PDB file of C-alpha atoms in Angstrom:
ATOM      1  CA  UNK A   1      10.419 -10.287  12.217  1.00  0.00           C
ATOM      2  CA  UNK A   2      10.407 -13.759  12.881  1.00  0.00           C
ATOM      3  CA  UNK A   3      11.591 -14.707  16.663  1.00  0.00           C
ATOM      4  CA  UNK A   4      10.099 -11.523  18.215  1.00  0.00           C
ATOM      5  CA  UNK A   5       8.495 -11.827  21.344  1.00  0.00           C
ATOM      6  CA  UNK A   6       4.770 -11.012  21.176  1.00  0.00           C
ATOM      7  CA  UNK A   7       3.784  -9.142  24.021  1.00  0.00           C
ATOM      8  CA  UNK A   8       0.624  -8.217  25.769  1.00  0.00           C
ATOM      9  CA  UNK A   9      -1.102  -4.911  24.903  1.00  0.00           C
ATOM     10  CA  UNK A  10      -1.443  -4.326  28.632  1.00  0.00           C
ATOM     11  CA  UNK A  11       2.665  -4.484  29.277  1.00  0.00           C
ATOM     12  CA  UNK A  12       3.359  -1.354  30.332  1.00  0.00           C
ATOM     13  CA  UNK A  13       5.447   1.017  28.720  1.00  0.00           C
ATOM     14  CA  UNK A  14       7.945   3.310  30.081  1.00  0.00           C
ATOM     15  CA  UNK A  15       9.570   5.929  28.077  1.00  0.00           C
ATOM     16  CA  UNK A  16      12.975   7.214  28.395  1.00  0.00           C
ATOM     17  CA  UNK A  17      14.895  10.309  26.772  1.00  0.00           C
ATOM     18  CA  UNK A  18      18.613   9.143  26.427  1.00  0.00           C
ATOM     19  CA  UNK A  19      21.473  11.436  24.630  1.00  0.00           C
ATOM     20  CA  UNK A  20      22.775   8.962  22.368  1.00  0.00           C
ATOM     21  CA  UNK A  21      26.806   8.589  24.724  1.00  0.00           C
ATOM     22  CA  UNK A  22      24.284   7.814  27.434  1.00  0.00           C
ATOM     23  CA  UNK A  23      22.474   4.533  25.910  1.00  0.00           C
ATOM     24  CA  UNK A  24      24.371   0.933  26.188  1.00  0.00           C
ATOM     25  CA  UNK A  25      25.202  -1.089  23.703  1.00  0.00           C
ATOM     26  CA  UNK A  26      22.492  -3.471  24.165  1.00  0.00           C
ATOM     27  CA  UNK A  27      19.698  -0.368  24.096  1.00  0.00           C
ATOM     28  CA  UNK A  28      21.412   0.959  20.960  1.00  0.00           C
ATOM     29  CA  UNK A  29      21.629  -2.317  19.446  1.00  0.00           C
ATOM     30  CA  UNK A  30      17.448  -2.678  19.815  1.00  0.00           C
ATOM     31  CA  UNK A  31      16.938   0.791  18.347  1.00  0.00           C
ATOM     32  CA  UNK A  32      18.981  -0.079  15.086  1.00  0.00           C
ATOM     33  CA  UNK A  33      17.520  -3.218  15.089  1.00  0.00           C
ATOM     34  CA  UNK A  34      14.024  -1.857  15.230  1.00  0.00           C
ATOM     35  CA  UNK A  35      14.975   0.647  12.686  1.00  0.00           C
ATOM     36  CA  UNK A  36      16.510  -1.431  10.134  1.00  0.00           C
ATOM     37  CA  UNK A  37      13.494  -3.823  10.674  1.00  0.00           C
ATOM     38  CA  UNK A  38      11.181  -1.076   9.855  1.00  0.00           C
ATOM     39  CA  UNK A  39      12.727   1.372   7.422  1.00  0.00           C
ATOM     40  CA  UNK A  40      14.722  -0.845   5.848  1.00  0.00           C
ATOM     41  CA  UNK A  41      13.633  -4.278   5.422  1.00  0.00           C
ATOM     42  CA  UNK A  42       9.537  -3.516   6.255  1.00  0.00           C
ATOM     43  CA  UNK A  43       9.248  -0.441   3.948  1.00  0.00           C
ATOM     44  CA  UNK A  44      12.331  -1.994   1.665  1.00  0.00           C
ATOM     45  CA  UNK A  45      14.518   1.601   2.025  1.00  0.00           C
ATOM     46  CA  UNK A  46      17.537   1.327   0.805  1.00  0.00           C
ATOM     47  CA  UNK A  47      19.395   4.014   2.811  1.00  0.00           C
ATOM     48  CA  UNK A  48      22.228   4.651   5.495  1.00  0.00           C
ATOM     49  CA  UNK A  49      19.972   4.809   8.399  1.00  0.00           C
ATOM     50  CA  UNK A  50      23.345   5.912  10.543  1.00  0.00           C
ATOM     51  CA  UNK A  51      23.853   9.153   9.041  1.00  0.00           C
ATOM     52  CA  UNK A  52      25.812  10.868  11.492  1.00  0.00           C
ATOM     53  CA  UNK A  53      23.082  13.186  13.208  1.00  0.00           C
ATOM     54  CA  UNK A  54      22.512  10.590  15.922  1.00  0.00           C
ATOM     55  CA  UNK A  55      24.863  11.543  18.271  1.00  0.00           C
ATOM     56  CA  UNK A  56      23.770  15.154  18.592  1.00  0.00           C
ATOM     57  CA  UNK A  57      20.023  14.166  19.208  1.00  0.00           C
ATOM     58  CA  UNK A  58      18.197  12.736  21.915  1.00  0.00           C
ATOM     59  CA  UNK A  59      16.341   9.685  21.497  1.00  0.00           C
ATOM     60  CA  UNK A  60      13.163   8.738  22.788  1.00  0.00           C
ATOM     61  CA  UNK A  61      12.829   4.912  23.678  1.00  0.00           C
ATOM     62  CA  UNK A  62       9.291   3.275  24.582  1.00  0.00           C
ATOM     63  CA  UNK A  63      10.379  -0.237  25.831  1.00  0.00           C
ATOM     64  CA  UNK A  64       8.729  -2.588  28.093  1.00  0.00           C
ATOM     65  CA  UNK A  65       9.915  -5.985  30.017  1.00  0.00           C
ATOM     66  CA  UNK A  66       9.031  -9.401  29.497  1.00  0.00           C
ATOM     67  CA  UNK A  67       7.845 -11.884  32.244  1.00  0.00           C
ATOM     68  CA  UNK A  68      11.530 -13.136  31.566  1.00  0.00           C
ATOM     69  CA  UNK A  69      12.647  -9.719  32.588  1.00  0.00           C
ATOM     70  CA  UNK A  70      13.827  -9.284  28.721  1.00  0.00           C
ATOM     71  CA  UNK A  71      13.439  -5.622  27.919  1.00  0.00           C
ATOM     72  CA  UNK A  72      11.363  -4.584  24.347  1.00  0.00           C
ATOM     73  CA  UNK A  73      11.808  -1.793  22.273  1.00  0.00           C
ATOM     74  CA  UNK A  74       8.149  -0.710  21.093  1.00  0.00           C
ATOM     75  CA  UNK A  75       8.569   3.019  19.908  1.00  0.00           C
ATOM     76  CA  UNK A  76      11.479   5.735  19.150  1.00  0.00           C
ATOM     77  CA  UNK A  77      11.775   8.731  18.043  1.00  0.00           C
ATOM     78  CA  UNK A  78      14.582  11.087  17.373  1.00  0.00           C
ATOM     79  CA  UNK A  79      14.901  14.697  18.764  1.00  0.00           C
ATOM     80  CA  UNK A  80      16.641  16.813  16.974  1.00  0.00           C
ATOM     81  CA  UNK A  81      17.775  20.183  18.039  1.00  0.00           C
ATOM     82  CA  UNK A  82      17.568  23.141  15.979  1.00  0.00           C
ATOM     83  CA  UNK A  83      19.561  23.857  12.854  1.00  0.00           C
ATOM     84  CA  UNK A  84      20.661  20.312  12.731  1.00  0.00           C
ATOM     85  CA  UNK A  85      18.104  18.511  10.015  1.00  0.00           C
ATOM     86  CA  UNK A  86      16.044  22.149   9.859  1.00  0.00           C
ATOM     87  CA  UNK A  87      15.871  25.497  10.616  1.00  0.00           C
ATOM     88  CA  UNK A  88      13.562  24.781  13.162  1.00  0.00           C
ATOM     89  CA  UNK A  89      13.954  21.707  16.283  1.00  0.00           C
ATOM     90  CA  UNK A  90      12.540  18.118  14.538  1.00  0.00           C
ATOM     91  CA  UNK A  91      11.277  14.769  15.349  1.00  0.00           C
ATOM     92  CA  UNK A  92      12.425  12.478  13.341  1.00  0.00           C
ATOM     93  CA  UNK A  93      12.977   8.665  12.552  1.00  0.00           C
ATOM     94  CA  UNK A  94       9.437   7.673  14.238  1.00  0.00           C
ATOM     95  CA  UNK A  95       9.102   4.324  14.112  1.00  0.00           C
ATOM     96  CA  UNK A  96       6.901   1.585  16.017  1.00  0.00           C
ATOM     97  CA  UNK A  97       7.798  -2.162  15.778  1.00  0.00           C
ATOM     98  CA  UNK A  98       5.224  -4.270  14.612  1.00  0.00           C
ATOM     99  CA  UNK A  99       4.283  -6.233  17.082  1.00  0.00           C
ATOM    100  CA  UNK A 100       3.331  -3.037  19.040  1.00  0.00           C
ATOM    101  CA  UNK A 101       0.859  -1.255  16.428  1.00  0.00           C
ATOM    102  CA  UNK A 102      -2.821  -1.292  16.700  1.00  0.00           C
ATOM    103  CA  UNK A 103      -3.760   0.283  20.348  1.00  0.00           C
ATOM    104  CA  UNK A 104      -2.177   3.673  19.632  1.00  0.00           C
ATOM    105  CA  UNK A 105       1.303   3.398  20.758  1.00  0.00           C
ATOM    106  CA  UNK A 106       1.921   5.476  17.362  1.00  0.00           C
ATOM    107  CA  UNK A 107       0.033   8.417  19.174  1.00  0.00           C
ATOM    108  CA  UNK A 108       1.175   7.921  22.307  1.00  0.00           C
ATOM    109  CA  UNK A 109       5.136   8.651  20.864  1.00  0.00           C
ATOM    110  CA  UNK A 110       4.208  11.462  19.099  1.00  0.00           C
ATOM    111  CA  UNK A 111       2.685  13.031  21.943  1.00  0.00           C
ATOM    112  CA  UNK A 112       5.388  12.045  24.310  1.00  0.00           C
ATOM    113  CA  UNK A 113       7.770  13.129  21.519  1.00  0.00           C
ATOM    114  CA  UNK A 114       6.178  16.553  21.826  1.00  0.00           C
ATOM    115  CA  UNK A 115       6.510  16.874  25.014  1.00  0.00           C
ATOM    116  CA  UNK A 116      10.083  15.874  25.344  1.00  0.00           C
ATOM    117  CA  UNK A 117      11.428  18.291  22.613  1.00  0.00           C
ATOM    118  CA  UNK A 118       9.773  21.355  24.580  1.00  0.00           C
ATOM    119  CA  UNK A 119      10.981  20.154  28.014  1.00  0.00           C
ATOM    120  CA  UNK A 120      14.582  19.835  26.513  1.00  0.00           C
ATOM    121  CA  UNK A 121      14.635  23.059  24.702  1.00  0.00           C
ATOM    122  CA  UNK A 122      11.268  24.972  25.245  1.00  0.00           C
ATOM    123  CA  UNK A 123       7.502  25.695  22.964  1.00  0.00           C
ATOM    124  CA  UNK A 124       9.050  26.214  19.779  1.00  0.00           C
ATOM    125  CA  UNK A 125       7.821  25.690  16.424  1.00  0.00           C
ATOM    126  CA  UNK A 126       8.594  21.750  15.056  1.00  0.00           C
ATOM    127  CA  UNK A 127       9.211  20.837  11.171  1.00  0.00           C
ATOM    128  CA  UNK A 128       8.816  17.118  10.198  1.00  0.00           C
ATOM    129  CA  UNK A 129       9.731  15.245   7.227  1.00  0.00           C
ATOM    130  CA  UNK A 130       6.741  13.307   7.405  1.00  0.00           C
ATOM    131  CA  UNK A 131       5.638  10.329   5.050  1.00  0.00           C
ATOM    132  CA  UNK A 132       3.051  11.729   3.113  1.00  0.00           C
ATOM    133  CA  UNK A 133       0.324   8.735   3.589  1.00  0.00           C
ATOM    134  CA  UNK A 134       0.823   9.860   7.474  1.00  0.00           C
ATOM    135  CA  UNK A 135      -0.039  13.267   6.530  1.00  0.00           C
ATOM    136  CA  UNK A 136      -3.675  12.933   8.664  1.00  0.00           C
ATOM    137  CA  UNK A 137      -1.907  11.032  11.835  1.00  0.00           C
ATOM    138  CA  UNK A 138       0.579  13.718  11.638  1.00  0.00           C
ATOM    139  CA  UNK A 139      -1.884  16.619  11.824  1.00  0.00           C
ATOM    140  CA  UNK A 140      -3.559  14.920  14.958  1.00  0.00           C
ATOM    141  CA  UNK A 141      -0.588  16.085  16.474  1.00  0.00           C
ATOM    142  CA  UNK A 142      -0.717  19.770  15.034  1.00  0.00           C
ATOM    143  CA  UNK A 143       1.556  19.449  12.137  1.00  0.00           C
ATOM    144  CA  UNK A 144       0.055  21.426   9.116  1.00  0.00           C
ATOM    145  CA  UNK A 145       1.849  20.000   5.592  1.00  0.00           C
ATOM    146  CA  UNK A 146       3.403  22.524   3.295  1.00  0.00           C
ATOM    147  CA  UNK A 147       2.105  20.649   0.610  1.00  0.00           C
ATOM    148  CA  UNK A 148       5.144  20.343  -1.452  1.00  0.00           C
ATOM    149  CA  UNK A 149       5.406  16.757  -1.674  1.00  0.00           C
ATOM    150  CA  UNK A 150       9.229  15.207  -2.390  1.00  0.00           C
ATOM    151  CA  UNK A 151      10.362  11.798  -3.193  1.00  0.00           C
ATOM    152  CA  UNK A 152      12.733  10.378  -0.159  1.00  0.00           C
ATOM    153  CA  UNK A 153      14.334   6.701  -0.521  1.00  0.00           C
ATOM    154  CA  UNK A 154      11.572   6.542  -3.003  1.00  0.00           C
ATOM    155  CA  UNK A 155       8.695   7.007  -0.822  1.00  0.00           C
ATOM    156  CA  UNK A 156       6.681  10.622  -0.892  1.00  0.00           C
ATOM    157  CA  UNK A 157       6.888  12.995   2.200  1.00  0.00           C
ATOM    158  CA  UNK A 158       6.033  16.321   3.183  1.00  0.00           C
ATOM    159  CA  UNK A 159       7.730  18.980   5.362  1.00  0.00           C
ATOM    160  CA  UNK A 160       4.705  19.569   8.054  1.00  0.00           C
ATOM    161  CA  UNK A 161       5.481  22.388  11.009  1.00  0.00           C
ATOM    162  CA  UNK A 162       3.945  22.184  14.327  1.00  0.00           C
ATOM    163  CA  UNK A 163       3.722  26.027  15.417  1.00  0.00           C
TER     164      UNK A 163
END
C-alpha cells in the first residue's frame, strides 16, 4: 500500500499474544488495516473479515518500531480455541504485510503461532483452513492436508491438522 513505511530487514521484531479487550485502538486499528490490505484488497476477497470470532481468540501481533518510534505491524495470526472455528484449537487469519515478506517472517509466525496456542491451552492437535497454494509452507510446520479441497471467497483451501 502506498505510504507504508519500508523498513529494514534487520528491525527487530517482537511478538505479542493479546486477547482481543486487551489491544488499543491504535493496535487493533493496524491489524484490520493489515488485514483488509491483504485479504481484501491484495488477494481482492470480498468478505466480512470481522466475523464475530475475534473477540474470543487471541491474537498474535509481530510489530516492530521505526527510528521515529512509529510502531509496524509485520505478522498476525489468530488463535482460536477449540470448538470455536473447529473441533479441534486453530490458527487462523495468517497474514504478513508486504513490505515484510521475503526473509521468512512467514515461518517465523507460524512457528511462534505454534508455540503460543500450546502455551495457552496445551500440545493438542491443530486444524487449519489453509490456502491450498500454501499447502507445502503449511506442511513445514507439520500440517498434513486432508485433501478435500473447497472453494472459500473464491480462492481453494484445504483443512490441514497438525497432530
Amino acid at each position: 500500500m502506498s505510504g507504508q513505511t519500508v523498513l529494514p530487514r534487520s528491525a527487530a521484531v517482537q511478538w505479542r499474544c493479546l486477547p482481543f479487550a486487551a489491544m488499543s485502538a491504535d493496535t487493533l486499528y493496524r491489524l484490520l488495516r493489515l488485514r483488509s490490505e491483504v485479504f481484501v484488497v491484495e488477494q481482492r476477497c470480498v468478505f466480512l473479515d470481522m466475523d464475530g470470532l475475534d473477540a474470543q481468540c487471541m491474537h498474535l501481533l509481530g510489530e516492530t518500531v521505526d527510528e521515529q518510534g512509529e510502531v509496524h505491524l509485520l505478522a498476525s495470526t489468530r488463535l482460536v480455541p477449540t470448538g470455536l472455528a473447529f473441533a479441534e484449537a486453530s490458527i487462523g487469519r495468517v497474514v504478513t504485510a508486504p513490505s515484510a515478506r521475503g526473509g521468512g517472517i512467514g515461518h517465523t509466525l507460524m512457528a511462534e503461532s505454534v508455540r503460543q496456542l500450546i502455551a495457552l491451552w496445551g500440545e493438542q492437535p491443530i486444524r487449519i483452513g489453509a490456502q491450498a497454494h500454501l499447502e507445502a509452507f503449511y506442511n513445514r510446520h507439520g500440517f498434513v492436508s486432508d485433501n478435500k479441497p473447497y472453494i472459500e471467497d473464491g480462492i481453494p483451501h484445504l483443512e490441514m491438522l497438525r497432530r
